[in-house]
Amino acid sequence: MTEPQNTPINQDSKDSKSMATPVKNSAVTKASKPANTKPTAIKADETDEQERTLDMPNTPHPVFIEVNERCLISAEQLKRYTNPDELPSDTRTAPDLDVGFGQQRALKALQTALDIHASGYHVFAAGENGLGKRTVINRLLQRIAADAPTPDDWVYVHNFTDPRTPQALRLPAGQGQILQQQVNQLWQQAKKRLSQRFRSDQYQSKIEAIKNDTHQKESQAYDDLNTEGKQYDLALTFRAFDNKAVFVHPSKLSTEENHQSTDHSKISSSQKNQTTEEKTAPPTKNNLDDDNANSEYGNAYGKSEYEAELNNFAQKNHMQKRLSQLTIALEQLEDEANDAIEALHRNIARRALQPLFAPIYEQFAAHPLVVEYLKTVFADMVTHVERIVNGDDEEFVTAVLATTPSRYAVNVIVSHAPDSGAPVIFEDLPTHLNLLGHVEQITQLGTVTTDVSMIRAGALHRANGGYLLLEASHLLEHPYAWQGLKRALQSRKIRLSSLEQMLTLTGSLSLAPAPIDLDIKVILLGEADLYYELLELEAEFDAVFKVRADFHDDVTRSPEHELALVAKMADIIDHANLYPFDSSAQAALLEHLSLQAEDQDRLSLHSDLLIKLLHESNRHARLSGKNIVSAIHVTHAIDDMDERSGYLRDLYWDELKNGQQLIQTQGDAVGQVNALTVVSYADSEFGMPARLTAVIQPNIGAGEILDIERDVDLGGSLHAKGMLIMTSYLRALFSQHHALNFSASLAFEQSYAHIDGDSATVSEGCALLSALANVPINQSFAITGSMNQLGEVQAVGGINSKIAGFFDACREQELTGQQGVVIPMANVKQLMLRDDIIAAVQAEQFHIYGVQTLSEALTLMTGLPVDTMDKKGRYRKDTLFGKVLSRLMLWDENQNADDEVDDKKSKKKDKKKRKAKRQKKQDKQKKAKKEQDDCCANTAEQL
């Protein structure tokens, strides 16, 4: 057993009045312990003492005997057992599993949504976690989807018109992969064939022919222009620093330039030499001397040279214009040559690629969009054949981890095998990207790039044409996931959008793929509370998810349903490869499922609990060396699970043993009741008794009842409601007979945690009436139950845990044979108690009573009749209500007597005051008379 700690954790109960183990340390423990275990007795006069002696008669009252016999619950009513003989010998012979067992309502709603193809007919499957909603729905959808038509494939391809918006192509099932393979193979073959054609001798000879023809035309043009320049005594040459053709006078040409000019312009060397000798011979010294000797001749020569230069400049300018015209013509000639080469390339590419594309055209002839795309690819390859062959452009180079350049890649977004039926997809991480898809990006040297091959599919793409299952709570955890799903379902299209732009309102330029048509049924899985919250907070939720499928927590316990649950066990056992379970183990499991359902006539449908029990029972069978699981192994598994979750319970029992928790299971006490509560923390739940006390303040107030738990904010709204109902009941009960001249207070002792629920209403009424009547309550009993304003006891939750909690407390303090619990009669059908409790009841060591009214509960707790009346319609004095009225009247009489005494004292005091006032007045009058007499006497003497 786990060692207890000093600070146990407290939590509230699920559905009933709950008390948590107090959180305290050693200092708080000492401070919180009362001086004694008994409540402070109310002071009473001699009449109260005489009444106290009559509260517990030596012989039981006939009314008590009759109520005791009527309300006592027999041991046969405490648990419903399953007959193993009516079950299969072991799970291997169990019947086949009915997938929709116990959930016909939900499956009918689901089928309705599947049969209607209008917008918004999606499903919210509501039910507690652990019911196996996803398993049931998935199996049903798998059966339906197997006979459904297989949806089409979708691929994304490069859009040659607008590269930013990739094109979406729709193909029959299985054709997307084929198209991708064909295009990949086409690329490999095209690149290989084009490389061969452009390396062939025939291609080289054609290129040389074009180049030679162009070269000859250029040379001829230069020769013609050079010949024309000779008429003006100009020579065509090319400058060395920029290789530009210019016309110069032959005299300015050097030998090397003459040679260069001759080479470029194809002018004959003889013509060049002759021109050089005649026009460009350098002058000698003798010639200069001769020129100096004959000045007249020199003047004449200078004049003629100036005129020659002017003439030469005009001629040269004319020839330069002719040269510019020739340059333009030569550029056109070069363009024609390039056009011829390009035409040759395209002609070669067409002849090389046409045989490769023809079979693919024929293969996809039934799909015009695909054929149109292939023709676009063909035209693009022909247009860019040089870049393909050279392989020096990134757009035409195979990408990493790919066999085809992204420009020609066929990105298969979703593909299905032919005749495979509709897809059934469960997305366990429904983020915006995982639902709607996204466009990946790659960073190289600080540059972010993307292309059509980086488009990734989402769950909507994979489930398109079929069914998508999502956990609603998971969907709502991720930003923009719900908005994206809602937008897609409403528009019936899947649009890939940048989440970066949604979050930051900015973002880098990315692709905007064309939308894909959406035909899908979405099933959201969640609890009912979440469904109601979505209806309240999301205005369009009901328009998108128009069908709600409710999954039940339990099912009626009948022989047919027991066999169906055995079939479910067998299915789980086969799936998990566990040992078979014999009939006794099946019966033990069914009984435990009734306990979990808290009803003898119901069986829990929680699959998680059943799977856990099957696995742990199988473990005990394996450890004991058995190859079949029996009831003893199931019992061991249940005990292990109970021990694992019993840490807080053990802490409470330790405190009870040590006297830190004050619980009295024997004797009597006035205004003190053992209430039954349930503590729930995480997956741990257990019952325990809690001391409830009531204190009366007579002659103060008008029947007000102070709820200490509520006033310190430890009581919930349901607890406050129960308290007000009980208060209204008491006022209606006694106010017609006598004024309520008291105030009271109620509190759960040693309670330091939040309390909620109305299951303590009956115990609070018992404690309060006990204190009012000054009648002790038998502490051997514990009680639980809700109550209405008519005094009728109503059912509460956690009844089995509550009874077990008080039984364990009594066993810790020794069973006397007098202890027991008082529960609502409406809860008797929910009893599935432990076998040791049933054995104690059979041995008359423990008793369980079911009551229908507060009067029956009070009779059992006090041993007195409660509300019997005499002929005059008044409560008899020996009844509990009669004692309450007697005390109310006694308090009133005592108050009146006290008031009379006070009145007499007040009158006597007033009389004394009046007498003293008269005496004072008389003394004053005597004094005045005396003074007057003295004055008269003095006057007479003077006279």
Short mmCIF file of N, CA and C in Angstrom, two decimals, residues 74-81 807 831-844 846 848:
data_model
loop_
_atom_site.label_atom_id
_atom_site.label_comp_id
_atom_site.label_asym_id
_atom_site.label_seq_id
_atom_site.Cartn_x
_atom_site.Cartn_y
_atom_site.Cartn_z
N SER A 74 -33.02 -6.19 1.33
CA SER A 74 -32.46 -7.54 1.47
C SER A 74 -31.16 -7.66 0.68
N ALA A 75 -30.38 -8.68 1.00
CA ALA A 75 -29.09 -8.89 0.33
C ALA A 75 -29.28 -9.19 -1.15
N GLU A 76 -30.41 -9.80 -1.52
CA GLU A 76 -30.64 -10.12 -2.92
C GLU A 76 -30.81 -8.88 -3.79
N GLN A 77 -31.16 -7.77 -3.16
CA GLN A 77 -31.39 -6.53 -3.91
C GLN A 77 -30.11 -5.70 -4.08
N LEU A 78 -29.00 -6.14 -3.52
CA LEU A 78 -27.79 -5.32 -3.49
C LEU A 78 -26.91 -5.49 -4.72
N LYS A 79 -27.19 -6.50 -5.51
CA LYS A 79 -26.36 -6.72 -6.70
C LYS A 79 -27.10 -7.66 -7.64
N ARG A 80 -26.91 -7.44 -8.92
CA ARG A 80 -27.48 -8.33 -9.92
C ARG A 80 -26.35 -9.15 -10.53
N TYR A 81 -26.46 -10.43 -10.40
CA TYR A 81 -25.42 -11.33 -10.91
C TYR A 81 -25.80 -11.84 -12.30
N PHE A 807 -19.12 1.73 4.93
CA PHE A 807 -18.85 0.36 5.37
C PHE A 807 -17.39 0.20 5.76
N LEU A 831 -27.89 -0.35 -7.09
CA LEU A 831 -26.93 -0.99 -6.19
C LEU A 831 -26.20 -2.12 -6.91
N MET A 832 -24.89 -2.01 -6.94
CA MET A 832 -23.99 -3.08 -7.41
C MET A 832 -22.81 -3.11 -6.44
N LEU A 833 -23.08 -3.58 -5.23
CA LEU A 833 -22.11 -3.49 -4.15
C LEU A 833 -21.08 -4.59 -4.21
N ARG A 834 -20.00 -4.35 -3.47
CA ARG A 834 -18.94 -5.35 -3.39
C ARG A 834 -19.45 -6.61 -2.68
N ASP A 835 -18.79 -7.70 -2.99
CA ASP A 835 -19.23 -8.97 -2.41
C ASP A 835 -19.03 -8.99 -0.90
N ASP A 836 -17.99 -8.32 -0.36
CA ASP A 836 -17.79 -8.33 1.09
C ASP A 836 -18.87 -7.55 1.81
N ILE A 837 -19.40 -6.49 1.17
CA ILE A 837 -20.51 -5.75 1.78
C ILE A 837 -21.77 -6.60 1.78
N ILE A 838 -22.01 -7.29 0.69
CA ILE A 838 -23.19 -8.17 0.61
C ILE A 838 -23.09 -9.28 1.65
N ALA A 839 -21.89 -9.81 1.85
CA ALA A 839 -21.71 -10.86 2.87
C ALA A 839 -22.00 -10.32 4.26
N ALA A 840 -21.59 -9.09 4.54
CA ALA A 840 -21.87 -8.49 5.85
C ALA A 840 -23.36 -8.26 6.04
N VAL A 841 -24.06 -7.89 4.98
CA VAL A 841 -25.52 -7.71 5.08
C VAL A 841 -26.20 -9.04 5.32
N GLN A 842 -25.75 -10.08 4.63
CA GLN A 842 -26.32 -11.40 4.84
C GLN A 842 -26.09 -11.88 6.27
N ALA A 843 -24.94 -11.52 6.85
CA ALA A 843 -24.63 -11.91 8.23
C ALA A 843 -25.22 -10.95 9.25
N GLU A 844 -26.02 -9.98 8.79
CA GLU A 844 -26.67 -8.98 9.65
C GLU A 844 -25.65 -8.18 10.45
N PHE A 846 -24.30 -5.54 8.86
CA PHE A 846 -24.44 -4.24 8.22
C PHE A 846 -25.83 -4.20 7.59
N ILE A 848 -28.82 -1.91 5.17
CA ILE A 848 -29.08 -0.87 4.17
C ILE A 848 -30.58 -0.66 4.11
#
